[in-house]
CSV table of C-alpha atoms and ligand atoms in Angstrom, one decimal:
chain,number,residue,atom,x,y,z
A,1,MET,CA,0.0,0.0,0.0
A,2,ILE,CA,1.2,3.5,-0.9
A,3,ILE,CA,0.0,6.7,0.9
A,4,VAL,CA,0.2,9.6,-1.4
A,5,LEU,CA,0.5,12.9,0.5
A,6,LYS,CA,-0.9,16.2,-0.3
A,7,PRO,CA,1.6,18.6,-1.8
A,8,ASN,CA,1.1,21.2,0.9
A,9,MET,CA,1.0,18.9,3.9
A,10,ASN,CA,3.0,19.7,7.0
A,11,GLU,CA,5.7,17.4,8.1
A,12,LYS,CA,4.4,17.3,11.7
A,13,ASP,CA,1.1,15.8,10.4
A,14,LEU,CA,2.9,12.6,9.4
A,15,ALA,CA,3.8,11.5,13.0
A,16,PRO,CA,0.3,9.9,13.7
A,17,ILE,CA,0.6,8.0,10.4
A,18,TYR,CA,4.0,6.5,11.2
A,19,ASN,CA,2.8,5.7,14.8
A,20,LEU,CA,-0.4,3.9,13.4
A,21,ALA,CA,1.8,1.9,11.0
A,22,LYS,CA,4.1,0.9,13.7
A,23,SER,CA,1.4,-0.1,16.0
A,24,ARG,CA,0.2,-2.5,13.3
A,25,GLY,CA,3.7,-4.0,12.9
A,26,LEU,CA,4.1,-2.4,9.4
A,27,ILE,CA,7.4,-1.3,7.8
A,28,THR,CA,7.3,2.3,6.5
A,29,GLN,CA,9.4,3.6,3.6
A,30,ASP,CA,9.5,7.2,2.5
A,31,ILE,CA,9.3,7.7,-1.1
A,32,ILE,CA,10.3,11.3,-1.9
A,33,GLY,CA,9.9,12.3,-5.6
A,34,GLU,CA,10.5,15.7,-7.2
A,35,SER,CA,6.9,16.9,-6.7
A,36,THR,CA,5.3,14.1,-4.6
A,37,ARG,CA,5.9,12.6,-1.3
A,38,MET,CA,4.6,9.1,-0.4
A,39,ILE,CA,4.8,6.6,2.3
A,40,GLY,CA,5.1,2.9,1.4
A,41,LEU,CA,3.7,0.4,3.8
A,42,ALA,CA,5.0,-3.2,3.8
A,43,GLY,CA,3.8,-6.0,5.9
A,44,ASP,CA,0.4,-7.3,6.6
A,45,THR,CA,-1.5,-4.2,5.4
A,46,ALA,CA,-4.9,-6.0,5.6
A,47,SER,CA,-5.2,-4.5,9.1
A,48,LEU,CA,-5.3,-1.0,7.8
A,49,SER,CA,-8.3,0.2,5.8
A,50,PRO,CA,-7.7,2.8,3.0
A,51,ASP,CA,-10.8,4.6,4.3
A,52,ASP,CA,-9.3,5.0,7.8
A,53,LEU,CA,-6.1,6.4,6.3
A,54,MET,CA,-8.1,8.9,4.1
A,55,LEU,CA,-9.2,10.5,7.4
A,56,PHE,CA,-5.7,12.0,7.9
A,57,PRO,CA,-5.8,15.5,6.4
A,58,CYS,CA,-2.5,15.2,4.9
A,59,VAL,CA,-3.4,12.1,2.8
A,60,ASP,CA,-4.3,12.7,-0.8
A,61,ARG,CA,-5.0,9.1,-1.9
A,62,ILE,CA,-4.1,5.5,-1.4
A,63,ILE,CA,-2.5,3.3,-4.1
A,64,LYS,CA,-2.7,-0.5,-3.6
A,65,VAL,CA,0.5,-2.3,-4.6
A,66,GLN,CA,-0.3,-5.6,-6.4
A,67,GLU,CA,3.1,-7.1,-6.2
A,68,PRO,CA,3.8,-9.2,-3.0
A,69,TYR,CA,7.4,-7.7,-2.8
A,70,LYS,CA,7.2,-4.2,-1.6
A,71,LEU,CA,10.8,-3.4,-0.2
A,72,ALA,CA,12.4,-5.0,-3.3
A,73,GLY,CA,10.0,-3.5,-5.7
A,74,ARG,CA,10.5,-0.4,-7.8
A,75,LYS,CA,7.1,1.2,-6.7
A,76,PHE,CA,8.5,1.7,-3.2
A,77,HIS,CA,11.9,2.8,-4.4
A,78,PRO,CA,11.8,4.3,-7.8
A,79,GLU,CA,15.5,5.1,-7.9
A,80,ASP,CA,18.1,2.4,-8.5
A,81,SER,CA,19.8,1.2,-5.3
A,82,VAL,CA,23.4,2.0,-5.3
A,83,PHE,CA,25.6,0.3,-2.6
A,84,ASP,CA,29.1,1.3,-1.4
A,85,ILE,CA,30.8,-1.9,-0.6
A,86,SER,CA,34.3,-1.6,0.9
A,87,GLY,CA,34.8,1.5,-1.3
A,88,ARG,CA,33.3,0.0,-4.5
A,89,LYS,CA,30.0,1.2,-5.8
A,90,ILE,CA,27.5,-1.1,-7.4
A,91,GLY,CA,24.3,-0.2,-9.0
A,92,ASP,CA,25.4,3.3,-10.0
A,93,GLY,CA,25.8,2.5,-13.7
A,94,SER,CA,29.4,1.3,-13.3
A,95,PHE,CA,30.2,-2.3,-14.1
A,96,THR,CA,31.4,-4.5,-11.4
A,97,VAL,CA,33.5,-7.6,-12.1
A,98,MET,CA,33.8,-10.4,-9.4
A,99,ALA,CA,36.2,-13.2,-10.2
A,100,GLY,CA,38.1,-16.1,-8.6
A,101,PRO,CA,38.0,-19.8,-8.3
A,102,CYS,CA,34.9,-21.9,-7.6
A,103,SER,CA,36.7,-23.1,-4.4
A,104,VAL,CA,39.6,-22.0,-2.5
A,105,GLU,CA,42.0,-24.9,-2.6
A,106,SER,CA,45.4,-23.7,-1.1
A,107,GLU,CA,47.0,-20.5,-0.2
A,108,GLU,CA,49.2,-20.6,-3.3
A,109,GLN,CA,46.2,-21.1,-5.5
A,110,ILE,CA,44.1,-18.3,-4.1
A,111,LEU,CA,47.0,-15.9,-3.9
A,112,ASN,CA,48.0,-16.5,-7.5
A,113,ILE,CA,44.5,-16.2,-8.9
A,114,ALA,CA,43.8,-13.1,-6.8
A,115,ALA,CA,46.8,-11.4,-8.1
A,116,ASP,CA,45.9,-12.2,-11.6
A,117,VAL,CA,42.3,-11.1,-11.6
A,118,LYS,CA,43.3,-7.9,-9.8
A,119,ALA,CA,45.8,-7.2,-12.6
A,120,SER,CA,43.0,-7.7,-15.1
A,121,GLY,CA,40.8,-5.1,-13.3
A,122,ALA,CA,38.5,-7.3,-11.2
A,123,ASP,CA,36.7,-5.3,-8.5
A,124,PHE,CA,36.0,-8.3,-6.1
A,125,LEU,CA,37.6,-11.7,-5.4
A,126,ARG,CA,35.2,-14.7,-5.3
A,127,GLY,CA,36.0,-18.0,-3.7
A,128,GLY,CA,34.0,-20.8,-2.1
A,129,ALA,CA,35.0,-22.0,1.3
A,130,PHE,CA,31.8,-23.9,2.0
A,131,LYS,CA,30.7,-25.6,-1.2
A,132,PRO,CA,27.2,-27.0,-1.8
A,133,ARG,CA,27.9,-30.2,-3.8
A,134,SER,CA,25.4,-32.3,-5.5
A,135,SER,CA,27.3,-35.5,-4.4
A,136,PRO,CA,28.3,-36.1,-0.7
A,137,TYR,CA,31.6,-37.5,-1.9
A,138,SER,CA,32.7,-34.4,-3.8
A,139,PHE,CA,35.2,-31.8,-2.4
A,140,MET,CA,33.1,-29.5,0.0
A,141,GLY,CA,35.7,-26.8,0.4
A,142,LEU,CA,38.2,-25.9,3.1
A,143,GLY,CA,35.6,-24.4,5.3
A,144,LEU,CA,37.0,-21.9,7.9
A,145,GLU,CA,40.5,-22.4,6.6
A,146,GLY,CA,39.3,-21.3,3.2
A,147,LEU,CA,37.9,-18.1,4.7
A,148,GLU,CA,41.3,-17.3,6.3
A,149,LEU,CA,43.0,-17.9,3.0
A,150,LEU,CA,40.5,-15.4,1.4
A,151,LYS,CA,41.3,-12.9,4.0
A,152,ILE,CA,45.0,-13.2,3.3
A,153,ALA,CA,44.3,-12.7,-0.4
A,154,ARG,CA,42.3,-9.6,0.4
A,155,SER,CA,45.0,-8.1,2.5
A,156,LYS,CA,47.7,-8.8,-0.3
A,157,THR,CA,45.6,-7.5,-3.1
A,158,GLY,CA,43.0,-5.1,-1.6
A,159,LEU,CA,40.3,-6.9,-3.3
A,160,PRO,CA,37.1,-7.2,-1.1
A,161,ILE,CA,35.8,-10.9,-0.9
A,162,VAL,CA,32.6,-12.6,-1.8
A,163,SER,CA,32.0,-16.1,-0.4
A,164,GLU,CA,28.9,-18.4,0.1
A,165,ILE,CA,27.3,-19.1,3.4
A,166,MET,CA,25.6,-22.4,3.7
A,167,SER,CA,24.4,-22.5,7.4
A,168,ILE,CA,23.5,-20.0,10.1
A,169,GLU,CA,26.1,-21.6,12.3
A,170,TYR,CA,28.8,-19.4,10.7
A,171,LEU,CA,26.7,-16.3,10.5
A,172,ASP,CA,29.0,-14.3,12.8
A,173,VAL,CA,32.1,-15.4,11.1
A,174,PHE,CA,30.7,-14.3,7.6
A,175,ALA,CA,29.4,-11.0,9.0
A,176,ARG,CA,32.9,-10.2,10.4
A,177,ASP,CA,35.1,-11.6,7.7
A,178,VAL,CA,33.6,-11.3,4.1
A,179,ASP,CA,32.6,-8.2,2.2
A,180,ILE,CA,29.6,-9.7,0.5
A,181,ILE,CA,27.8,-12.9,1.7
A,182,GLN,CA,26.7,-15.1,-1.1
A,183,ILE,CA,23.5,-17.1,-0.9
A,184,GLY,CA,23.7,-19.9,-3.4
A,185,THR,CA,21.0,-21.1,-5.8
A,186,ARG,CA,20.2,-24.1,-3.5
A,187,ASN,CA,19.6,-21.9,-0.6
A,188,MET,CA,17.5,-19.1,-2.2
A,189,GLN,CA,14.4,-20.4,-0.4
A,190,ASN,CA,16.1,-21.4,2.8
A,191,PHE,CA,13.9,-18.9,4.6
A,192,THR,CA,15.6,-19.4,8.1
A,193,LEU,CA,18.9,-18.5,6.5
A,194,LEU,CA,17.3,-15.5,4.7
A,195,GLN,CA,15.7,-14.2,7.9
A,196,GLU,CA,19.0,-14.4,9.8
A,197,ILE,CA,20.9,-12.7,7.0
A,198,GLY,CA,18.2,-10.1,7.1
A,199,LYS,CA,19.2,-9.1,10.7
A,200,LEU,CA,22.7,-8.3,9.5
A,201,LYS,CA,23.9,-4.9,8.0
A,202,LYS,CA,25.9,-6.6,5.3
A,203,PRO,CA,25.8,-6.8,1.5
A,204,VAL,CA,24.3,-10.0,0.2
A,205,LEU,CA,24.6,-11.6,-3.3
A,206,LEU,CA,21.4,-13.5,-3.7
A,207,LYS,CA,21.6,-16.1,-6.5
A,208,ARG,CA,18.5,-17.1,-8.4
A,209,GLY,CA,17.2,-20.6,-7.3
A,210,PHE,CA,17.6,-22.8,-10.4
A,211,ALA,CA,13.8,-23.4,-10.5
A,212,ALA,CA,12.7,-20.2,-9.1
A,213,THR,CA,10.5,-17.7,-11.0
A,214,ILE,CA,11.6,-14.0,-10.9
A,215,ASP,CA,8.7,-13.2,-8.5
A,216,GLU,CA,9.8,-15.9,-6.2
A,217,TRP,CA,13.3,-14.7,-6.2
A,218,LEU,CA,12.2,-11.2,-5.5
A,219,MET,CA,10.3,-12.6,-2.4
A,220,SER,CA,13.5,-14.1,-1.1
A,221,ALA,CA,15.0,-10.6,-1.5
A,222,GLU,CA,12.0,-9.3,0.4
A,223,TYR,CA,12.7,-11.7,3.2
A,224,ILE,CA,16.2,-10.3,3.7
A,225,MET,CA,15.0,-6.7,3.4
A,226,ALA,CA,12.0,-7.1,5.7
A,227,GLY,CA,14.6,-7.9,8.5
A,228,GLY,CA,16.2,-4.6,7.8
A,229,ASN,CA,19.1,-5.5,5.5
A,230,ASP,CA,18.5,-3.5,2.3
A,231,GLN,CA,21.8,-4.3,0.6
A,232,VAL,CA,20.7,-7.1,-1.7
A,233,ILE,CA,22.4,-7.8,-5.1
A,234,LEU,CA,20.5,-10.2,-7.3
A,235,CYS,CA,22.5,-12.8,-9.4
A,236,GLU,CA,21.1,-14.6,-12.4
A,237,ARG,CA,23.0,-17.8,-12.7
A,238,GLY,CA,20.8,-19.9,-15.0
A,239,ILE,CA,17.7,-22.0,-14.6
A,240,ARG,CA,16.9,-25.6,-15.3
A,241,THR,CA,15.1,-26.2,-18.6
A,242,PHE,CA,14.8,-29.1,-21.0
A,243,GLU,CA,18.0,-28.0,-22.7
A,244,THR,CA,21.0,-30.2,-21.9
A,245,ALA,CA,23.7,-28.6,-24.2
A,246,THR,CA,24.5,-26.1,-21.3
A,247,ARG,CA,24.6,-26.8,-17.6
A,248,ASN,CA,21.6,-24.4,-17.1
A,249,THR,CA,19.8,-22.0,-19.4
A,250,LEU,CA,21.0,-18.4,-18.8
A,251,ASP,CA,17.8,-16.3,-18.5
A,252,LEU,CA,19.2,-13.0,-19.7
A,253,SER,CA,15.7,-11.6,-20.1
A,254,ALA,CA,15.6,-11.6,-16.3
A,255,VAL,CA,18.0,-8.6,-16.3
A,256,PRO,CA,15.7,-6.1,-18.1
A,257,VAL,CA,12.6,-7.7,-16.3
A,258,LEU,CA,14.3,-7.2,-13.0
A,259,LYS,CA,15.3,-3.6,-13.9
A,260,GLN,CA,11.6,-2.9,-14.4
A,261,LYS,CA,10.3,-4.6,-11.3
A,262,SER,CA,13.1,-3.9,-8.9
A,263,HIS,CA,15.6,-1.2,-7.9
A,264,LEU,CA,18.2,-3.7,-6.8
A,265,PRO,CA,21.5,-4.3,-8.7
A,266,VAL,CA,21.6,-7.3,-11.0
A,267,ILE,CA,24.7,-9.3,-11.8
A,268,VAL,CA,25.2,-12.3,-14.1
A,269,ASP,CA,27.0,-15.5,-13.5
A,270,PRO,CA,27.8,-16.9,-17.0
A,271,SER,CA,30.1,-19.7,-15.4
A,272,HIS,CA,27.4,-21.6,-13.6
A,273,ALA,CA,24.8,-20.8,-16.3
A,274,THR,CA,26.6,-22.3,-19.1
A,275,GLY,CA,29.0,-24.8,-17.5
A,276,PHE,CA,31.6,-24.4,-20.2
A,277,TRP,CA,34.5,-22.0,-20.2
A,278,ASN,CA,34.2,-21.2,-24.0
A,279,LEU,CA,30.6,-20.0,-23.5
A,280,VAL,CA,31.6,-17.6,-20.7
A,281,ALA,CA,32.8,-14.7,-22.8
A,282,PRO,CA,30.0,-14.5,-25.2
A,283,MET,CA,27.4,-14.7,-22.5
A,284,SER,CA,29.3,-12.1,-20.4
A,285,LEU,CA,29.3,-9.8,-23.4
A,286,ALA,CA,25.5,-10.3,-23.8
A,287,ALA,CA,25.0,-9.6,-20.1
A,288,ALA,CA,26.8,-6.4,-20.3
A,289,ALA,CA,24.8,-5.4,-23.3
A,290,CYS,CA,21.4,-6.0,-21.7
A,291,GLY,CA,22.0,-3.8,-18.8
A,292,ALA,CA,23.5,-6.0,-16.0
A,293,ASP,CA,25.4,-4.2,-13.3
A,294,GLY,CA,28.2,-6.7,-13.4
A,295,LEU,CA,29.5,-10.3,-13.7
A,296,ILE,CA,30.7,-13.0,-11.3
A,297,ILE,CA,33.1,-15.3,-13.2
A,298,GLU,CA,35.0,-18.4,-12.2
A,299,VAL,CA,38.7,-18.2,-12.9
A,300,HIS,CA,41.3,-21.0,-12.2
A,301,ASN,CA,45.0,-21.0,-12.7
A,302,ASP,CA,44.8,-24.8,-13.6
A,303,PRO,CA,41.3,-25.6,-14.7
A,304,ALA,CA,42.1,-29.1,-15.7
A,305,HIS,CA,43.0,-29.9,-12.1
A,306,ALA,CA,40.4,-27.7,-10.4
A,307,LEU,CA,38.7,-29.5,-7.4
A,308,CYS,CA,35.4,-27.9,-8.6
A,309,ASP,CA,33.9,-26.6,-11.8
A,310,GLY,CA,37.2,-26.7,-13.8
A,311,ALA,CA,35.2,-27.1,-17.1
A,312,GLN,CA,33.5,-23.7,-16.7
A,313,SER,CA,36.6,-21.9,-15.3
A,314,LEU,CA,38.5,-19.4,-17.4
A,315,THR,CA,42.3,-19.3,-17.3
A,316,PRO,CA,43.7,-16.0,-16.0
A,317,GLU,CA,44.7,-15.2,-19.6
A,318,ALA,CA,41.2,-15.8,-21.0
A,319,PHE,CA,39.8,-13.9,-18.1
A,320,ASP,CA,42.1,-11.0,-18.9
A,321,GLU,CA,41.0,-10.9,-22.5
A,322,LEU,CA,37.3,-10.9,-21.5
A,323,ALA,CA,37.8,-8.3,-18.8
A,324,GLN,CA,39.2,-6.0,-21.5
A,325,THR,CA,36.6,-6.9,-24.2
A,326,VAL,CA,33.5,-6.4,-21.9
A,327,ARG,CA,34.4,-2.8,-21.2
A,328,ALA,CA,34.1,-2.2,-25.0
A,329,VAL,CA,30.4,-3.2,-24.9
A,330,LEU,CA,29.4,-1.1,-22.0
A,331,PRO,CA,28.9,2.2,-23.9
A,332,TYR,CA,26.2,0.5,-25.9
A,333,ALA,CA,24.5,-1.3,-22.9
A,334,ALA,CA,20.8,-1.0,-22.4
A,335,ARG,CA,20.0,0.9,-19.2
A,336,GLY,CA,16.7,1.4,-17.5
A,337,GLU,CA,13.5,1.0,-19.3
B,401,PEP,C1,29.1,-20.7,-6.7
B,401,PEP,O1,29.0,-19.5,-7.1
B,401,PEP,O2,30.1,-21.1,-6.2
B,401,PEP,C2,27.9,-21.6,-6.8
B,401,PEP,C3,27.9,-22.8,-6.1
B,401,PEP,O3,26.9,-21.2,-7.5
B,401,PEP,P1,25.3,-21.5,-7.6
B,401,PEP,O4,24.8,-21.4,-6.2
B,401,PEP,O5,24.7,-20.5,-8.5
B,401,PEP,O6,25.3,-22.9,-8.1
B,402,MN,MN1,31.3,-23.2,-9.0
């Protein structure tokens, strides 16, 4: 529900509205435009009748918001969200590149890759410490040791780090140690995890569930935001379809759809979407062209011997070429509507 205020209203007339909303357990969001001021209400708004709200002299009219996601939706927040994460802006029209191995394997491996991707212009270092694997017999990551190695790589290169959390058990460690907490495709609807992440003041990279609709994905963002954490970055990483030529099907139309529906930054993961290193560059260029705010790309110094996802990992040389090429597409990228 959105309360549109009269143009000549007085600031002090608003307090009773905020108090009423609070007493019903609703979240309020100020929407301040050039000539109009509005208050968005999120939560169980059934407890408030539009007729009652119209009794306040400063209220001009009430707009019902159909979408179930309010805080993640554009209606409540017409401007693009821009986050400043460890000194790097995302969502401001610049193009953010996150790169690194699927999994942290050793100190030497992560330091080498971190130095290489930094030299190629990456903005963030990615690396899995806790890996969600389809088989219980596969390498599951180095766990806390992996996070320690990422921290060493960050201190040597200055690159902020992105890593996936799997369980609320390590919430405090992730809140303290990483710059962006990644929620993987398999946990997009782990609502307990989303609620706990919502209590943090920490940027989150929320990957799309491999069988989730865009609206379901936005509802997961809403879970995090309803807890008070508004720094959510959406990551399209491919969905499962009947096609088997690629690991998943990269739904690039999700990028402009999300730009219409939401104010949150959107990045694309062509590595998990395609599953093949030689498809990563073309889909990265396409992602840049259709208005994505950035990419997250798997890079490995020895893909043939990677402990996880070697087939889709770029060598540092291939990543370097892509990083330079993608910048050439950006001036032609679609932005906004
Ligand atoms: C990853 O980024 O390491 C990962 C496991 O991705 P996804 O959750 O998209 O499969
Ligand atoms: Mn991977």
